[in-house]
Coordinates of C-alpha atoms in Angstrom, one line a residue:
X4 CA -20.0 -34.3 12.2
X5 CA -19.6 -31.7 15.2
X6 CA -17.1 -33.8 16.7
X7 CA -15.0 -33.6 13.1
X8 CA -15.8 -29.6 13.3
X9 CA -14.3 -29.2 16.9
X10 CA -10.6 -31.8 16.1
X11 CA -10.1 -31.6 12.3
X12 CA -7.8 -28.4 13.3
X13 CA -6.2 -30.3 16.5
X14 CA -5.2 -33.1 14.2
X15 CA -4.0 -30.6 11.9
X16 CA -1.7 -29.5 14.8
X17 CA -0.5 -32.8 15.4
X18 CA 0.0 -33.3 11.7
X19 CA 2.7 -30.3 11.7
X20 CA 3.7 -31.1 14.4
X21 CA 5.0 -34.5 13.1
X22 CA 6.0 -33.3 9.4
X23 CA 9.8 -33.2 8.8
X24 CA 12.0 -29.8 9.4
X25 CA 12.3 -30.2 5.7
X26 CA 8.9 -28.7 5.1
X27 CA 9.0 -25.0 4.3
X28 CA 7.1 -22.3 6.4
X29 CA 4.8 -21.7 3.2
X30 CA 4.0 -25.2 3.3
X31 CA 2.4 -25.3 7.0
X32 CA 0.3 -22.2 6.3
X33 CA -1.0 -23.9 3.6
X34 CA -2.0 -26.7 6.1
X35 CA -3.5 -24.4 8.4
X36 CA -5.7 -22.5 5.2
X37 CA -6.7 -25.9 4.3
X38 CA -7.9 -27.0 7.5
X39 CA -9.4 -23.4 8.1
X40 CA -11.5 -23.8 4.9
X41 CA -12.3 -27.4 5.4
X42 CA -13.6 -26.8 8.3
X43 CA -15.7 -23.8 7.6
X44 CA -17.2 -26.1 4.6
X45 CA -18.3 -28.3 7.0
X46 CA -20.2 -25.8 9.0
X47 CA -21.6 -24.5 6.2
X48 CA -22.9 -28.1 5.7
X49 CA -24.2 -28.1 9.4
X50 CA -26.0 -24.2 8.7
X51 CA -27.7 -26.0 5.4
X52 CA -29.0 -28.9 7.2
X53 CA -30.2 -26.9 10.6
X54 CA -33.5 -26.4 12.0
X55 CA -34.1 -23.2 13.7
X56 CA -37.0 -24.5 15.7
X57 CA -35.5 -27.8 16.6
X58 CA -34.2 -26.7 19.4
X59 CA -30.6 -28.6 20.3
X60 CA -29.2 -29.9 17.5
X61 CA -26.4 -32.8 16.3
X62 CA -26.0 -34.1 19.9
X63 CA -23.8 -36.3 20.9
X64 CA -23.0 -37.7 24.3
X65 CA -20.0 -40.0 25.5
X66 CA -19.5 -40.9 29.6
X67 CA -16.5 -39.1 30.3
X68 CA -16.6 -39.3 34.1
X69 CA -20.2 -41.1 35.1
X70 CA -19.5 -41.3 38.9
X71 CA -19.1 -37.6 38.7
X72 CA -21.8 -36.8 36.2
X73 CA -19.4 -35.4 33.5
X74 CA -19.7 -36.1 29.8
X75 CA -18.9 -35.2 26.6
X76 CA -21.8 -33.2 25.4
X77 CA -22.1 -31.4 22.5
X78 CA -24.3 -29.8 20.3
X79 CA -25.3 -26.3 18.6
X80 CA -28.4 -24.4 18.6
X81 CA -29.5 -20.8 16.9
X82 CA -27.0 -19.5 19.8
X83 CA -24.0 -21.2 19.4
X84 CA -24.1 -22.4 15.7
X85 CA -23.5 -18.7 14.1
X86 CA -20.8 -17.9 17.0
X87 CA -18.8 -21.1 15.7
X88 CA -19.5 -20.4 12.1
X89 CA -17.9 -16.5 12.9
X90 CA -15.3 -18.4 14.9
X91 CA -14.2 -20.4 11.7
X92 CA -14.2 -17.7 9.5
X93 CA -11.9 -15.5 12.0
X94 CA -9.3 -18.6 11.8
X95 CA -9.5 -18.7 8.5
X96 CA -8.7 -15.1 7.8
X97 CA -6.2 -15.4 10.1
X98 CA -4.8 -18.0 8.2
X99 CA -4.7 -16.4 5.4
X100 CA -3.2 -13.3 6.9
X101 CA -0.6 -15.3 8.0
X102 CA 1.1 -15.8 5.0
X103 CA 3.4 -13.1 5.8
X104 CA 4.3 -14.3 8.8
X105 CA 8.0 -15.4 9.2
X106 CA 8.9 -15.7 12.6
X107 CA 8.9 -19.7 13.7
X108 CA 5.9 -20.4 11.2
X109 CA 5.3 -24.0 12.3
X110 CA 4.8 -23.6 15.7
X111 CA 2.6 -20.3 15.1
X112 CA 0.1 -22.5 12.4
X113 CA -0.1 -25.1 15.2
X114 CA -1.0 -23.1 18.0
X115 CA -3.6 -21.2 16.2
X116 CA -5.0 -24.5 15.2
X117 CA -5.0 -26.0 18.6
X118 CA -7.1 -22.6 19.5
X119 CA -9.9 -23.0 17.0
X120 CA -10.3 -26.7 18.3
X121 CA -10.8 -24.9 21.9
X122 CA -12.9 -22.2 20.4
X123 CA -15.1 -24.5 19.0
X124 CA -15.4 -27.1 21.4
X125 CA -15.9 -24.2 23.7
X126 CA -19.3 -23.1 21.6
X127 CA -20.8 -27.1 21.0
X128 CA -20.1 -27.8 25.0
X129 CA -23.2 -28.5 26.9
X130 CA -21.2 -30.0 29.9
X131 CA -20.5 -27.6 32.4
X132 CA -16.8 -29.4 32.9
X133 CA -16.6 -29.8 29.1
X134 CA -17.3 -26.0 28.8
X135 CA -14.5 -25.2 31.8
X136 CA -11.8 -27.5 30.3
X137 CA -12.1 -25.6 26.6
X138 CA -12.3 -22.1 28.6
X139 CA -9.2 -22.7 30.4
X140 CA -7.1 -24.3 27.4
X141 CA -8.0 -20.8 25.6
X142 CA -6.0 -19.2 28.2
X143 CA -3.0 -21.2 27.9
X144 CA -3.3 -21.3 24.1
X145 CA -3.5 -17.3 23.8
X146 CA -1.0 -16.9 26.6
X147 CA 1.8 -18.7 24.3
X148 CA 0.7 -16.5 21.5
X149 CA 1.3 -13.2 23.6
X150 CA 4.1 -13.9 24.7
X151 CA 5.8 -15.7 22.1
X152 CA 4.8 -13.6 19.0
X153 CA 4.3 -10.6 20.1
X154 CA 5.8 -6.9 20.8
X155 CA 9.2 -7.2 22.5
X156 CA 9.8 -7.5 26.0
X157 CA 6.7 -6.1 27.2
X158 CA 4.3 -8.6 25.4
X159 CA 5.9 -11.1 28.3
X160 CA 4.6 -9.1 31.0
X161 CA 1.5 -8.3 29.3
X162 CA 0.6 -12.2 28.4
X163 CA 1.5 -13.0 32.4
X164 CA -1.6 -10.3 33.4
X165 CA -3.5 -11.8 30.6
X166 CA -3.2 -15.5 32.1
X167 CA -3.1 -14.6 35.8
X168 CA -6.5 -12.4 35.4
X169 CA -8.3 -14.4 33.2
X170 CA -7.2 -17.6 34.8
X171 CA -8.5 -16.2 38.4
X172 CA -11.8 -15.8 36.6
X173 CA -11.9 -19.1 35.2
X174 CA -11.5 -20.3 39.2
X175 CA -14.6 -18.5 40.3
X176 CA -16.2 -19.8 37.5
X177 CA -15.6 -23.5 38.4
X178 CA -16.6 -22.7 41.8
X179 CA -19.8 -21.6 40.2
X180 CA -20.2 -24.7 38.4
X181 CA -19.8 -26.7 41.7
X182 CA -22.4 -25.0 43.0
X183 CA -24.7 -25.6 40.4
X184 CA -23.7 -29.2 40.6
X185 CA -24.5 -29.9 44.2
X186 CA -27.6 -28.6 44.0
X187 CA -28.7 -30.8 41.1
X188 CA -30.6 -33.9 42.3
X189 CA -29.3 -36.3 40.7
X190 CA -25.8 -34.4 40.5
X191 CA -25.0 -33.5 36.8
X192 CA -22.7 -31.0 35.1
X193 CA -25.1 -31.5 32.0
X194 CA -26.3 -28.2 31.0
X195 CA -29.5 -29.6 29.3
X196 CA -30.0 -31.6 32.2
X197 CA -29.7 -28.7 34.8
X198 CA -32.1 -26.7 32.5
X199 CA -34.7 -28.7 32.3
X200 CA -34.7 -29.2 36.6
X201 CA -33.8 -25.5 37.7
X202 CA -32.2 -26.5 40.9
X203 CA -31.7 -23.7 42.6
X204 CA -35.4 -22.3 42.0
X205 CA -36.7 -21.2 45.9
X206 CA -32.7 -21.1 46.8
X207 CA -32.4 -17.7 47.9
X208 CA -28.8 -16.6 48.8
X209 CA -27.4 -19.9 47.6
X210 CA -28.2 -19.2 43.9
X211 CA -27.0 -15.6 44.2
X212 CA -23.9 -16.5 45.3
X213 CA -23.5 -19.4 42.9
X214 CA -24.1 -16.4 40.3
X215 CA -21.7 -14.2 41.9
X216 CA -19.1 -16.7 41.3
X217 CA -20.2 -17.4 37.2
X218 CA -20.6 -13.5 36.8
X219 CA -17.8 -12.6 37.7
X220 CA -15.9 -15.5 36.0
X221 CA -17.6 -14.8 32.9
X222 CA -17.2 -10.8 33.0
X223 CA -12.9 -11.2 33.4
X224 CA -13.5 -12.9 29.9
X225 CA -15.7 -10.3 28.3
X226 CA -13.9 -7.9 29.8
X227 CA -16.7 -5.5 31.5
X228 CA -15.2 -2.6 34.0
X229 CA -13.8 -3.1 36.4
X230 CA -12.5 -6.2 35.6
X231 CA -11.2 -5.1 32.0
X232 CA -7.5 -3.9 33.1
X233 CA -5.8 -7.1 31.6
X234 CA -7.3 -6.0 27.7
X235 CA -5.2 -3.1 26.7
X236 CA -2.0 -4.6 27.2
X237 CA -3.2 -7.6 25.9
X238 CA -4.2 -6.3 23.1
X239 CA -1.4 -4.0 22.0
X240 CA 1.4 -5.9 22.5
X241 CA 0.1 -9.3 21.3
X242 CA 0.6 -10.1 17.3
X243 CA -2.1 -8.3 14.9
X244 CA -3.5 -12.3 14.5
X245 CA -3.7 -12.8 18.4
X246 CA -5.7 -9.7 18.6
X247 CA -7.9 -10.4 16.0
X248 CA -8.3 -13.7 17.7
X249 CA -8.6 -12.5 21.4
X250 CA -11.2 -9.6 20.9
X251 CA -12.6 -11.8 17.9
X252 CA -13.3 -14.9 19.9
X253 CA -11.9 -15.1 23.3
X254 CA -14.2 -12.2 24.9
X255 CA -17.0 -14.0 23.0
X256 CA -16.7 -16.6 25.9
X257 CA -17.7 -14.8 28.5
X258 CA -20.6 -12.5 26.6
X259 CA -22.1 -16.2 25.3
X260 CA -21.7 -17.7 28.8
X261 CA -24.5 -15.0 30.3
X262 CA -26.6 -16.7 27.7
X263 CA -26.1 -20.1 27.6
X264 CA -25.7 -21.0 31.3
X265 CA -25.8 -17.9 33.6
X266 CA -29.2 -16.8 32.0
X267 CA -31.1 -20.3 31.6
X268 CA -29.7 -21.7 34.7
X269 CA -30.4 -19.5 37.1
X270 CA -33.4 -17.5 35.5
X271 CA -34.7 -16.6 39.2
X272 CA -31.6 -14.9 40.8
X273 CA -31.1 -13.3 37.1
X274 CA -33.9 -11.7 37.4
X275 CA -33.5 -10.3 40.8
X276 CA -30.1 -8.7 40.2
X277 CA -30.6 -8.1 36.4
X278 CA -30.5 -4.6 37.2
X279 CA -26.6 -5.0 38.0
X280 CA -25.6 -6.5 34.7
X281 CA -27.7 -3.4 33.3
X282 CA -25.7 -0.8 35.0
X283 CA -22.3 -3.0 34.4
X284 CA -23.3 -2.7 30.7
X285 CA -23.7 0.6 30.4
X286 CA -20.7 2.0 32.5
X287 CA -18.7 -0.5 30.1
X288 CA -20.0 1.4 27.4
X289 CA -19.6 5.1 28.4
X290 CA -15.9 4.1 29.7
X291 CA -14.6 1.9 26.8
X292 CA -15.6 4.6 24.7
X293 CA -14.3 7.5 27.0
X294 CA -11.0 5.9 27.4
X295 CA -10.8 5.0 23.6
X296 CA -11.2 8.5 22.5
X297 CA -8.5 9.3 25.1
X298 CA -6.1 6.9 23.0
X299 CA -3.0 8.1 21.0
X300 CA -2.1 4.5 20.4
X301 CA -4.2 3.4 16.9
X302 CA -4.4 -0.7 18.6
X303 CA -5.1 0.5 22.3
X304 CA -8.1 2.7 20.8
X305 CA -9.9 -0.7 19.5
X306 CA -9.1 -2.3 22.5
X307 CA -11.0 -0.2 24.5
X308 CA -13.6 0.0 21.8
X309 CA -14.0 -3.8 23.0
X310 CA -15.0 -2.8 26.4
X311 CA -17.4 -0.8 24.7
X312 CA -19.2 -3.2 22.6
X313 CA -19.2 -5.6 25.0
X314 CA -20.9 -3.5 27.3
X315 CA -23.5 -3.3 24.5
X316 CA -24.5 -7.2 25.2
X317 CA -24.3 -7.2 29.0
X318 CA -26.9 -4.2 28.8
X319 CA -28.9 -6.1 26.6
X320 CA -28.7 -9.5 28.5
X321 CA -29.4 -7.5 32.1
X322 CA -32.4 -5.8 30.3
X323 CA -33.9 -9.2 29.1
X324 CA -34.0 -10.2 32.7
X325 CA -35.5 -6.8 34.0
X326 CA -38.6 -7.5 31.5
X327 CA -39.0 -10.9 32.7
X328 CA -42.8 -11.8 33.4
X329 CA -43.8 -8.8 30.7
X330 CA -42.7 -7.4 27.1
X331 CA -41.8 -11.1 25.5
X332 CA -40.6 -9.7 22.0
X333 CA -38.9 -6.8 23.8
X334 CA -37.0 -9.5 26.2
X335 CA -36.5 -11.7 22.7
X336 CA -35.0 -8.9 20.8
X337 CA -32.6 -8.0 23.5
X338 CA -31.1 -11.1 23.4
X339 CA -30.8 -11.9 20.0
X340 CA -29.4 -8.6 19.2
X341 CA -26.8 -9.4 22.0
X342 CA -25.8 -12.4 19.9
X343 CA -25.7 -10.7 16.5
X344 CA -23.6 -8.2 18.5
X345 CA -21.1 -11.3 19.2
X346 CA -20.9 -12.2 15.8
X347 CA -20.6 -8.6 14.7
X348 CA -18.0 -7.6 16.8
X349 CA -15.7 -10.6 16.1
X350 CA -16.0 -10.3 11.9
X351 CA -15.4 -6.1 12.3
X352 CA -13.0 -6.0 14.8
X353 CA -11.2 -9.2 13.9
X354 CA -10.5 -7.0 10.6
X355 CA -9.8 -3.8 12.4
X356 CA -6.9 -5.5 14.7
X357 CA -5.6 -7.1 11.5
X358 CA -5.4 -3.8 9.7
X359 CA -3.4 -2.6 12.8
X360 CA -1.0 -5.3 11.9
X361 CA -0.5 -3.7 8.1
X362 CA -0.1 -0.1 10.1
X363 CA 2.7 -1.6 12.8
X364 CA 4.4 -3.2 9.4
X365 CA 4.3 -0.3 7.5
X366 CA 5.8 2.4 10.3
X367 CA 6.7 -0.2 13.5
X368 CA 4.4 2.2 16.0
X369 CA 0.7 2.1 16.7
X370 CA 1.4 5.7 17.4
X371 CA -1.1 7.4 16.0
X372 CA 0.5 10.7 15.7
X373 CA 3.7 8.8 14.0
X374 CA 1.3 9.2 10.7
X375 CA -0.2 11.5 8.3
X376 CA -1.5 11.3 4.9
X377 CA -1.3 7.7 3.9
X378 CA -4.5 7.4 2.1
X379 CA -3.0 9.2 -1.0
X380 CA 0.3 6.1 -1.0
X381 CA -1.7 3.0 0.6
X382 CA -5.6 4.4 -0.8
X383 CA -6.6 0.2 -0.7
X384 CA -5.3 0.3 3.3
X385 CA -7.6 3.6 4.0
X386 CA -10.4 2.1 2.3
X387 CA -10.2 -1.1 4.3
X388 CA -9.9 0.9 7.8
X389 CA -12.7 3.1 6.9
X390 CA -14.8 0.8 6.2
X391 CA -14.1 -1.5 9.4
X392 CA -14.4 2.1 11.3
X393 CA -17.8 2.8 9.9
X394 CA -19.1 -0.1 10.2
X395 CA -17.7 -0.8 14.0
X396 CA -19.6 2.4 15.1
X397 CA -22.7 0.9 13.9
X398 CA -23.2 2.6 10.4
X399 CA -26.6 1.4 8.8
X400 CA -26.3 -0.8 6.4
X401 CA -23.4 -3.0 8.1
X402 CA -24.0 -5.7 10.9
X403 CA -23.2 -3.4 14.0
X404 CA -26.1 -1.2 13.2
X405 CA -28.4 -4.3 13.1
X406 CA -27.3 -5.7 16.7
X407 CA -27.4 -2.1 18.4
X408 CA -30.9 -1.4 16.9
X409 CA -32.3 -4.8 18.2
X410 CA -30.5 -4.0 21.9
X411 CA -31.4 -0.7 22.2
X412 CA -35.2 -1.3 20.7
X413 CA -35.1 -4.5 23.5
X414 CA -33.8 -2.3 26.2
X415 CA -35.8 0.2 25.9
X416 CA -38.9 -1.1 26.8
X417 CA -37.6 -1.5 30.7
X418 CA -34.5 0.7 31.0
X419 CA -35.1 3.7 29.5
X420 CA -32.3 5.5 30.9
X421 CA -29.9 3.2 30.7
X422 CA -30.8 2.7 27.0
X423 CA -30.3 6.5 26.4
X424 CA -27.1 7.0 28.7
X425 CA -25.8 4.1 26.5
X426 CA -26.6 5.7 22.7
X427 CA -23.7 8.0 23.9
X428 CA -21.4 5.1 23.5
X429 CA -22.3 5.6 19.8
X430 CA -21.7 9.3 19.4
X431 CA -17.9 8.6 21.4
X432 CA -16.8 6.2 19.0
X433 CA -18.1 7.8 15.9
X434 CA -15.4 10.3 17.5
X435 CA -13.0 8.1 18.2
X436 CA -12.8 6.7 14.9
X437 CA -13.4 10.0 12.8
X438 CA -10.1 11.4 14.9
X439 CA -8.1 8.6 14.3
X440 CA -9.0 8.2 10.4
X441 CA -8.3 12.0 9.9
X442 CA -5.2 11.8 12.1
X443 CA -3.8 8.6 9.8
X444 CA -4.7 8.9 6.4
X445 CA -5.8 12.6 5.6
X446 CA -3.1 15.8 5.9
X447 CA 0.0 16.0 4.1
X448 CA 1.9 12.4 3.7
X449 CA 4.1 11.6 6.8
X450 CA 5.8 8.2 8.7
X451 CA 7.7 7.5 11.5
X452 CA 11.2 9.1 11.7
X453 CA 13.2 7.4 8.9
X454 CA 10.7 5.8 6.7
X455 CA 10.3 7.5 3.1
X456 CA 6.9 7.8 2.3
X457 CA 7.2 7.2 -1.1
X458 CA 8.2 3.4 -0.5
X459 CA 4.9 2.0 1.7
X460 CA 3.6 -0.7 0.5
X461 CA -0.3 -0.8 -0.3
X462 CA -2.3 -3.8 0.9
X463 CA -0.5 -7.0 0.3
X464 CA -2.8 -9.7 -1.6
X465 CA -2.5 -11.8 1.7
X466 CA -3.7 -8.6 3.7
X467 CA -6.5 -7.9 1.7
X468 CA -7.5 -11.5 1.1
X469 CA -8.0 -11.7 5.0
X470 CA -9.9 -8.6 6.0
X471 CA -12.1 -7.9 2.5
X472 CA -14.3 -11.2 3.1
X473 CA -15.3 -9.9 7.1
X474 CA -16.0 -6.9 6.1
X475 CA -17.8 -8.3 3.3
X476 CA -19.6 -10.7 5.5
X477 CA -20.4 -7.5 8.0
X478 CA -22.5 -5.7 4.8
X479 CA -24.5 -8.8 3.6
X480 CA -25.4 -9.0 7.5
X481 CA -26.1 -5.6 7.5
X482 CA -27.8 -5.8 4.1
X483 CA -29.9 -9.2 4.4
X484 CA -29.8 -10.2 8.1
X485 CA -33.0 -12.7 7.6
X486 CA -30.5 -15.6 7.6
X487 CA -28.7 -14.9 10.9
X488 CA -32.0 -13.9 12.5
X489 CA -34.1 -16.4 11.6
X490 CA -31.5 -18.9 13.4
X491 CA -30.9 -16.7 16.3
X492 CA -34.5 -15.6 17.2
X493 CA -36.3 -18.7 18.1
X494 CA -33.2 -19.8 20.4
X495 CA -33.5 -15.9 21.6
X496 CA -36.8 -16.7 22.4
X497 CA -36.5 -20.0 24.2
X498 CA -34.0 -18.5 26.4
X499 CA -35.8 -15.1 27.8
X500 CA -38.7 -17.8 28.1
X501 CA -36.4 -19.6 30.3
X502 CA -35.9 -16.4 32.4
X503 CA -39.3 -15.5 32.3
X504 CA -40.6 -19.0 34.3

């Protein structure tokens, strides 16, 4: 059933791809909801029927290329099962979203489709190759979205840095994977296989370069600083859906492949340089958040709130391996609250970039001085933002207070001053966000140049029908999180153990 999860939405692609020119634009969203919601049912299905202590789970494996020891691999464990359960959910909002789309509907339906298939093929790989060809298509998939849907002239130029810098990334990460490959005796890409044998234990400068290369493939994708510069243009001139998508999902890559293969494949030259990823993390937090409150642009702001909470899970991830050989449950939480902070991130600000789409249709500018006042004609709209803003900066009772309390409690134990320099990252955005909310939706009422006031238009039912369920999902995590943590901790676990030998 995995394999169904990770191609219903291809075939769905071909399917409109393949329907006559006869079939309205209403008609292929509908396709693409359909297939959004089938396929979250079925994950659903896959949540009901999983174990959380049976380790890797609804394997299967197909030679692909024996004489080079590829295959297709796949299966999901408490790490990657609630990152492709918030990865189906995102399309499907987006889907839903997109019902106001207009602009070459067809085309936009089947390329978001033929991005959840990589998404989630990405999340159930367990072949290194398998992981590197679904990393790579992402590129090309949100390059065409970039450039072909979003702002002007400038989103051409903005997708070109996007695929050039993440593409460079995806290179040293192959190189990476080579590495790891000709070390393996028998040779193997499988990553089950490679962590059960640890081939480069005892290998010195070997298995720190090999991490070099995945590090730094893997932090392009995140994005951590300095390697963060493609983001903001990214971001703000790609289509409100291809944010929500890229911060969403995309940068979920490279934060889940410290987990899955940096972490338990190379647990001895993690530990001895986990105090790098530590001071990476936190430098992306105090930045991303400096250089968000520095933002006039209302879509560049949550980009670089991205940097930020990103650097939240590298900290956490470098901390793990700094505790390695002591504090297990401090090593355990880290981790876990680095993947609750994946899934958190990509439900709140999935719905924050799609509530930046409602401001650009409303008053065609991000500008955040372009408006005052709109909470007292769009009060829905303000509600919605709020909310997403409150809950982003880690408000308790929402999900991003739950992931940064497990991190920082984690981190804690071993970096201490890290931890602490990194709690400023909350204060900044709590800034951040308060300016930008006052600066929007409080004062006396006021649009761009030209746009009467009187005539904006609330949240559309489409609008609302895509960002209330995240944000919705975001309390219940924040509420009840026993049923994402129960999944996530034992897989937590087994990795810091991994570290930790």
């Amino acid at each position: 059933m995995l394999t169904v999860v990770t191609f219903l939405p291809l075939l769905a692609c071909a399917v409109l791809a393949l329907l006559p020119r006869t079939v309205g634009d209403r008609a292929c969203v509908l396709v693409w909801i359909g297939t959004a919601a089938a396929d979250l049912a079925l994950v659903v299905a896959l949540w009901a029927g999983f174990d959380p202590h049976g380790g890797m789970q609804y394997e299967q494996r197909v030679h692909w290329m024996p004489s080079a020891g590829v295959s297709y691999h796949v299966g999901v464990d408490g790490l990657s099962l609630p990152l492709v359960a918030m990865v189906c959910v995102l399309f499907l909002a987006v889907a839903v979203y997109s019902l106001r789309e207009t602009r070459r509907v067809r085309a936009a339906a089947g390329l978001f489709l033929f991005l959840q298939t990589v998404s989630v093929g990405l999340f159930v790989a367990l072949d290194l190759i398998l992981f590197f060809v679904f990393f790579d298509l992402s590129i090309v998939g949100m390059y065409f979205v970039i450039a072909g849907w979003g702002h002007g002239e400038r989103a051409r130029a903005a997708a070109l840095k996007f695929f050039l810098y993440t593409f460079t990334g995806s290179l040293a990460l192959l190189l990476g994977f080579i590495g790891l490959y000709l070390a393996a005796d028998p040779h193997t890409f499988d990553l089950v296989e490679l962590t059960r044998s640890n081939p480069l234990a005892g290998q010195g400068l070997y298995a720190g370069l090999v991490l070099l290369a995945v590090g730094v493939g893997l932090a392009v994708k995140t994005p951590t600083v300095p390697l963060h510069t493609w983001l903001p243009p990214a971001h703000t001139d790609a289509p409100a859906a291809g944010s929500a998508i890229l911060a969403g999902v995309l940068l979920k890559m490279g934060t889940y492949g410290f987990v899955r293969i940096a972490m338990p494949l190379l647990p001895g030259s993690w530990r001895q340089y986990a105090l790098v990823f530590v001071v990476v993390g936190v430098v992306s937090v105090v930045y991303g958040a400096l250089v968000a409150l520095a933002q006039t642009d209302f879509k560049r702001m949550i980009a670089y709130t991205s940097v930020n909470h990103m650097g939240y899970v590298v900290l956490a991830v470098g901390a793990a391996g700094t505790l390695a050989g002591s504090d297990a449950q401090a090593r355990s939480l880290a981790v876990t609250g680095a993947v609750v902070q994946m899934v958190s991130h990509g439900l709140l600000t999935g719905a924050l970039f799609l509530l930046t789409g409602v401001l650009y249709d409303r008053g065609s500018t991000y500008a955040i001085g372009s408006y005052s006042g709109l909470a007292a004609h769009t009060p829905r709209f303000a509600a919605a933002t709020g909310v997403a803003a409150f809950a982003s900066l880690g408000l308790p009772g929402f999900s991003g207070f739950i992931a940064e309390f497990q991190i920082f409690t984690g981190s804690l134990a071993s970096q201490a001053t890290a931890t602490a320099i990194a709690l400023l990252g909350i204060l900044l955005t709590a800034a951040l966000f308060l300016r930008a909310l006052r600066a929007i939706f409080l004062g006396p009422p006021r649009l761009p140049a030209g746009i009467p006031t009187t005539g904006v238009v609330d949240l559309r039912p489409s609008e609302a029908a895509a960002t209330v369920p995240l944000l919705g999902l975001a309390l219940i995590i924040g509420v009840v999180p026993r049923f994402l943590l129960d999944v996530v901790e034992p897989a937590g676990r087994a990795v810091t153990e991994l570290v930790a030998r």
